[in-house]
PDB file of C-alpha atoms in Angstrom:
ATOM      1  CA  MET A 178      16.065 149.395 133.970  1.00  0.00           C
ATOM      2  CA  LEU A 179      19.688 149.041 135.067  1.00  0.00           C
ATOM      3  CA  LYS A 180      20.170 146.978 138.203  1.00  0.00           C
ATOM      4  CA  PHE A 181      23.917 146.506 138.479  1.00  0.00           C
ATOM      5  CA  LEU A 182      27.298 146.523 136.794  1.00  0.00           C
ATOM      6  CA  ALA A 183      30.230 144.515 138.073  1.00  0.00           C
ATOM      7  CA  ILE A 184      33.977 144.352 137.900  1.00  0.00           C
ATOM      8  CA  SER A 185      35.665 140.997 138.439  1.00  0.00           C
ATOM      9  CA  PRO A 186      39.436 141.336 138.734  1.00  0.00           C
ATOM     10  CA  SER A 187      41.483 138.159 138.724  1.00  0.00           C
ATOM     11  CA  PRO A 188      43.900 138.080 141.680  1.00  0.00           C
ATOM     12  CA  THR A 189      46.719 136.564 139.638  1.00  0.00           C
ATOM     13  CA  GLY A 190      48.625 139.854 139.545  1.00  0.00           C
ATOM     14  CA  GLU A 191      48.205 143.548 140.189  1.00  0.00           C
ATOM     15  CA  LEU A 192      45.146 145.363 138.835  1.00  0.00           C
ATOM     16  CA  HIS A 193      46.240 146.660 135.420  1.00  0.00           C
ATOM     17  CA  ILE A 194      45.223 149.851 133.623  1.00  0.00           C
ATOM     18  CA  GLY A 195      42.603 148.071 131.485  1.00  0.00           C
ATOM     19  CA  GLY A 196      40.924 146.624 134.560  1.00  0.00           C
ATOM     20  CA  ALA A 197      41.027 150.004 136.292  1.00  0.00           C
ATOM     21  CA  ARG A 198      39.527 151.696 133.220  1.00  0.00           C
ATOM     22  CA  THR A 199      36.724 149.130 133.001  1.00  0.00           C
ATOM     23  CA  ALA A 200      36.031 149.556 136.713  1.00  0.00           C
ATOM     24  CA  LEU A 201      35.892 153.344 136.313  1.00  0.00           C
ATOM     25  CA  PHE A 202      33.491 153.199 133.352  1.00  0.00           C
ATOM     26  CA  ASN A 203      31.244 150.645 135.070  1.00  0.00           C
ATOM     27  CA  TRP A 204      31.265 152.655 138.320  1.00  0.00           C
ATOM     28  CA  LEU A 205      30.405 155.891 136.464  1.00  0.00           C
ATOM     29  CA  PHE A 206      27.649 154.220 134.444  1.00  0.00           C
ATOM     30  CA  ALA A 207      26.138 152.560 137.530  1.00  0.00           C
ATOM     31  CA  ARG A 208      26.197 155.813 139.503  1.00  0.00           C
ATOM     32  CA  HIS A 209      24.750 157.835 136.618  1.00  0.00           C
ATOM     33  CA  ASN A 210      21.875 155.353 136.220  1.00  0.00           C
ATOM     34  CA  GLN A 211      21.165 154.769 139.933  1.00  0.00           C
ATOM     35  CA  GLY A 212      22.450 151.203 139.638  1.00  0.00           C
ATOM     36  CA  LYS A 213      24.668 149.129 141.877  1.00  0.00           C
ATOM     37  CA  PHE A 214      28.387 148.641 141.347  1.00  0.00           C
ATOM     38  CA  ILE A 215      29.397 145.139 142.422  1.00  0.00           C
ATOM     39  CA  LEU A 216      32.915 143.844 143.037  1.00  0.00           C
ATOM     40  CA  ARG A 217      33.566 140.145 142.493  1.00  0.00           C
ATOM     41  CA  ILE A 218      36.962 138.535 142.792  1.00  0.00           C
ATOM     42  CA  GLU A 219      37.602 136.020 139.993  1.00  0.00           C
ATOM     43  CA  ASP A 220      39.755 133.655 142.079  1.00  0.00           C
ATOM     44  CA  THR A 221      38.961 130.370 140.334  1.00  0.00           C
ATOM     45  CA  ASP A 222      42.540 129.990 139.035  1.00  0.00           C
ATOM     46  CA  VAL A 223      43.653 128.218 142.202  1.00  0.00           C
ATOM     47  CA  VAL A 224      47.249 127.860 141.037  1.00  0.00           C
ATOM     48  CA  ARG A 225      47.938 131.556 140.402  1.00  0.00           C
ATOM     49  CA  SER A 226      45.379 133.392 142.578  1.00  0.00           C
ATOM     50  CA  ARG A 227      46.755 135.031 145.698  1.00  0.00           C
ATOM     51  CA  GLU A 228      45.025 136.756 148.586  1.00  0.00           C
ATOM     52  CA  ASP A 229      47.483 139.667 148.527  1.00  0.00           C
ATOM     53  CA  PHE A 230      46.497 140.400 144.901  1.00  0.00           C
ATOM     54  CA  SER A 231      42.801 140.421 145.916  1.00  0.00           C
ATOM     55  CA  LYS A 232      43.582 142.916 148.657  1.00  0.00           C
ATOM     56  CA  SER A 233      45.737 144.981 146.295  1.00  0.00           C
ATOM     57  CA  ALA A 234      42.927 145.162 143.687  1.00  0.00           C
ATOM     58  CA  MET A 235      40.469 146.384 146.332  1.00  0.00           C
ATOM     59  CA  ASP A 236      43.010 148.902 147.646  1.00  0.00           C
ATOM     60  CA  SER A 237      43.634 150.149 144.086  1.00  0.00           C
ATOM     61  CA  LEU A 238      39.908 150.644 143.449  1.00  0.00           C
ATOM     62  CA  ARG A 239      39.583 152.552 146.737  1.00  0.00           C
ATOM     63  CA  TRP A 240      42.615 154.669 145.804  1.00  0.00           C
ATOM     64  CA  LEU A 241      40.826 155.560 142.556  1.00  0.00           C
ATOM     65  CA  GLY A 242      37.809 156.626 144.617  1.00  0.00           C
ATOM     66  CA  LEU A 243      35.671 153.734 143.399  1.00  0.00           C
ATOM     67  CA  ASP A 244      33.441 152.292 146.089  1.00  0.00           C
ATOM     68  CA  TRP A 245      31.209 149.281 145.587  1.00  0.00           C
ATOM     69  CA  ASN A 246      27.651 148.725 146.749  1.00  0.00           C
ATOM     70  CA  GLU A 247      28.231 145.003 147.120  1.00  0.00           C
ATOM     71  CA  GLY A 248      31.366 142.928 147.270  1.00  0.00           C
ATOM     72  CA  PRO A 249      33.945 141.794 149.777  1.00  0.00           C
ATOM     73  CA  GLY A 250      33.155 143.609 153.015  1.00  0.00           C
ATOM     74  CA  LYS A 251      29.753 144.820 151.751  1.00  0.00           C
ATOM     75  CA  GLU A 252      27.322 141.906 151.699  1.00  0.00           C
ATOM     76  CA  GLY A 253      24.131 142.024 149.658  1.00  0.00           C
ATOM     77  CA  ASP A 254      21.854 140.114 147.296  1.00  0.00           C
ATOM     78  CA  TYR A 255      24.476 138.996 144.763  1.00  0.00           C
ATOM     79  CA  GLY A 256      27.045 137.223 146.967  1.00  0.00           C
ATOM     80  CA  PRO A 257      29.195 135.369 147.561  1.00  0.00           C
ATOM     81  CA  TYR A 258      31.719 137.704 145.981  1.00  0.00           C
ATOM     82  CA  PHE A 259      34.719 135.416 145.672  1.00  0.00           C
ATOM     83  CA  GLN A 260      34.010 133.222 142.652  1.00  0.00           C
ATOM     84  CA  SER A 261      35.672 130.213 144.310  1.00  0.00           C
ATOM     85  CA  GLN A 262      32.838 130.321 146.861  1.00  0.00           C
ATOM     86  CA  ARG A 263      30.262 130.043 144.045  1.00  0.00           C
ATOM     87  CA  LEU A 264      31.500 126.746 142.574  1.00  0.00           C
ATOM     88  CA  SER A 265      28.467 124.761 143.761  1.00  0.00           C
ATOM     89  CA  ILE A 266      26.223 127.234 141.902  1.00  0.00           C
ATOM     90  CA  TYR A 267      28.266 126.842 138.711  1.00  0.00           C
ATOM     91  CA  GLN A 268      28.359 123.050 139.043  1.00  0.00           C
ATOM     92  CA  LYS A 269      24.573 122.931 139.403  1.00  0.00           C
ATOM     93  CA  TYR A 270      23.992 124.894 136.194  1.00  0.00           C
ATOM     94  CA  ALA A 271      26.778 123.144 134.279  1.00  0.00           C
ATOM     95  CA  GLY A 272      25.131 119.835 135.153  1.00  0.00           C
ATOM     96  CA  LYS A 273      21.800 121.170 133.941  1.00  0.00           C
ATOM     97  CA  LEU A 274      23.337 122.286 130.618  1.00  0.00           C
ATOM     98  CA  ILE A 275      24.900 118.850 130.121  1.00  0.00           C
ATOM     99  CA  GLU A 276      21.659 117.087 131.066  1.00  0.00           C
ATOM    100  CA  GLU A 277      19.742 119.226 128.544  1.00  0.00           C
ATOM    101  CA  LYS A 278      22.378 118.473 125.861  1.00  0.00           C
ATOM    102  CA  LYS A 279      23.285 122.166 125.642  1.00  0.00           C
ATOM    103  CA  ALA A 280      26.838 121.392 126.748  1.00  0.00           C
ATOM    104  CA  TYR A 281      29.160 118.386 126.863  1.00  0.00           C
ATOM    105  CA  LEU A 282      32.328 117.210 128.557  1.00  0.00           C
ATOM    106  CA  CYS A 283      35.598 117.656 126.689  1.00  0.00           C
ATOM    107  CA  TYR A 284      38.623 115.587 127.701  1.00  0.00           C
ATOM    108  CA  CYS A 285      41.152 117.124 125.304  1.00  0.00           C
ATOM    109  CA  THR A 286      44.494 118.066 126.794  1.00  0.00           C
ATOM    110  CA  GLN A 287      46.093 121.442 126.156  1.00  0.00           C
ATOM    111  CA  GLU A 288      48.713 119.677 124.056  1.00  0.00           C
ATOM    112  CA  GLU A 289      46.074 117.968 121.884  1.00  0.00           C
ATOM    113  CA  LEU A 290      44.275 121.258 121.302  1.00  0.00           C
ATOM    114  CA  GLU A 291      47.532 123.032 120.404  1.00  0.00           C
ATOM    115  CA  GLU A 292      48.453 120.242 117.968  1.00  0.00           C
ATOM    116  CA  SER A 293      45.017 120.437 116.340  1.00  0.00           C
ATOM    117  CA  ASN A 294      45.376 124.217 115.962  1.00  0.00           C
ATOM    118  CA  ARG A 295      48.873 123.810 114.504  1.00  0.00           C
ATOM    119  CA  LYS A 296      47.538 121.399 111.867  1.00  0.00           C
ATOM    120  CA  MET A 297      44.712 123.780 110.953  1.00  0.00           C
ATOM    121  CA  ARG A 298      47.127 126.698 110.573  1.00  0.00           C
ATOM    122  CA  ALA A 299      49.362 124.540 108.347  1.00  0.00           C
ATOM    123  CA  LYS A 300      46.343 124.124 106.041  1.00  0.00           C
ATOM    124  CA  ASN A 301      45.594 127.888 106.209  1.00  0.00           C
ATOM    125  CA  GLU A 302      42.456 127.217 108.244  1.00  0.00           C
ATOM    126  CA  LEU A 303      41.260 129.275 111.175  1.00  0.00           C
ATOM    127  CA  PRO A 304      42.174 127.458 114.390  1.00  0.00           C
ATOM    128  CA  ARG A 305      39.097 126.282 116.216  1.00  0.00           C
ATOM    129  CA  TYR A 306      37.940 123.398 118.325  1.00  0.00           C
ATOM    130  CA  ASP A 307      37.197 120.468 116.026  1.00  0.00           C
ATOM    131  CA  GLY A 308      34.401 118.950 118.097  1.00  0.00           C
ATOM    132  CA  ARG A 309      36.141 115.641 118.747  1.00  0.00           C
ATOM    133  CA  CYS A 310      34.505 115.195 122.182  1.00  0.00           C
ATOM    134  CA  ARG A 311      30.968 116.158 121.107  1.00  0.00           C
ATOM    135  CA  THR A 312      29.909 112.569 120.525  1.00  0.00           C
ATOM    136  CA  LEU A 313      31.910 110.526 123.030  1.00  0.00           C
ATOM    137  CA  SER A 314      30.166 107.360 124.133  1.00  0.00           C
ATOM    138  CA  PRO A 315      29.772 106.518 127.830  1.00  0.00           C
ATOM    139  CA  THR A 316      32.460 103.830 127.382  1.00  0.00           C
ATOM    140  CA  GLN A 317      34.894 106.338 125.877  1.00  0.00           C
ATOM    141  CA  ILE A 318      34.224 108.744 128.755  1.00  0.00           C
ATOM    142  CA  VAL A 319      34.908 106.017 131.337  1.00  0.00           C
ATOM    143  CA  ASN A 320      38.158 105.095 129.542  1.00  0.00           C
ATOM    144  CA  LEU A 321      39.334 108.714 129.509  1.00  0.00           C
ATOM    145  CA  GLU A 322      38.478 109.197 133.177  1.00  0.00           C
ATOM    146  CA  GLU A 323      40.287 105.955 134.087  1.00  0.00           C
ATOM    147  CA  LYS A 324      43.364 107.454 132.418  1.00  0.00           C
ATOM    148  CA  GLY A 325      43.055 110.437 134.768  1.00  0.00           C
ATOM    149  CA  ARG A 326      41.714 112.885 132.194  1.00  0.00           C
ATOM    150  CA  LEU A 327      39.834 115.793 133.745  1.00  0.00           C
ATOM    151  CA  PRO A 328      37.033 117.270 131.653  1.00  0.00           C
ATOM    152  CA  SER A 329      36.187 120.825 130.795  1.00  0.00           C
ATOM    153  CA  ILE A 330      32.709 121.820 129.682  1.00  0.00           C
ATOM    154  CA  ARG A 331      31.933 123.058 126.181  1.00  0.00           C
ATOM    155  CA  PHE A 332      28.735 124.575 124.882  1.00  0.00           C
ATOM    156  CA  ARG A 333      27.056 122.479 122.205  1.00  0.00           C
ATOM    157  CA  VAL A 334      27.016 124.957 119.303  1.00  0.00           C
ATOM    158  CA  PRO A 335      25.066 124.025 116.166  1.00  0.00           C
ATOM    159  CA  GLU A 336      27.117 122.931 113.183  1.00  0.00           C
ATOM    160  CA  GLY A 337      27.696 125.571 110.516  1.00  0.00           C
ATOM    161  CA  LYS A 338      27.561 129.339 110.818  1.00  0.00           C
ATOM    162  CA  LEU A 339      25.692 131.415 113.338  1.00  0.00           C
ATOM    163  CA  ASN A 340      24.661 134.934 112.459  1.00  0.00           C
ATOM    164  CA  PHE A 341      23.483 137.479 114.976  1.00  0.00           C
ATOM    165  CA  GLY A 342      21.683 140.070 112.868  1.00  0.00           C
ATOM    166  CA  GLY A 343      24.523 141.717 111.002  1.00  0.00           C
ATOM    167  CA  VAL A 344      27.264 140.884 113.483  1.00  0.00           C
ATOM    168  CA  SER A 345      30.169 138.879 112.069  1.00  0.00           C
ATOM    169  CA  PRO A 346      29.350 135.172 111.942  1.00  0.00           C
ATOM    170  CA  ILE A 347      30.766 132.780 114.466  1.00  0.00           C
ATOM    171  CA  PHE A 348      32.052 129.560 112.979  1.00  0.00           C
ATOM    172  CA  SER A 349      31.248 126.283 114.654  1.00  0.00           C
ATOM    173  CA  TYR A 350      33.083 123.024 114.272  1.00  0.00           C
ATOM    174  CA  LYS A 351      32.876 121.060 111.072  1.00  0.00           C
ATOM    175  CA  ASN A 352      33.581 117.386 110.503  1.00  0.00           C
TER     176      ASN A 352
END
């Protein structure tokens, strides 16, 4: 049974036609199936997110006649509705994934990842993450952090190919 559908615009610019279309379809589907339509603001990009873009997205949805059951201004069971206010929740579960070895810290810079992709393309390979941080030792992690490297979190995907019952395979890293 359908409980809810959500739209999560990023307030880094005006709501675009694709976001409006997705909101409309989700709103229609939720209403048709007696579900809830939830608005979340994806404001975790602290550099580019702006409050006026959040307000503009909400104004645009209202202009389209799309109301939300829960979201900014309409509290409910699924808040908080600004993603930046949910960081402690995400940190808790990210820590759990790392602890259970389902995820790991990656210290690669954007430049290193772009260089790796460039080399793969030069060899006519599909660009992908090469897994270089999958097996970092505690000493290596300390050294990277002492250099000021900030980690991202990557899911620990099994080596090889994954197949989801007829759906195109997803390729993992390979050594």
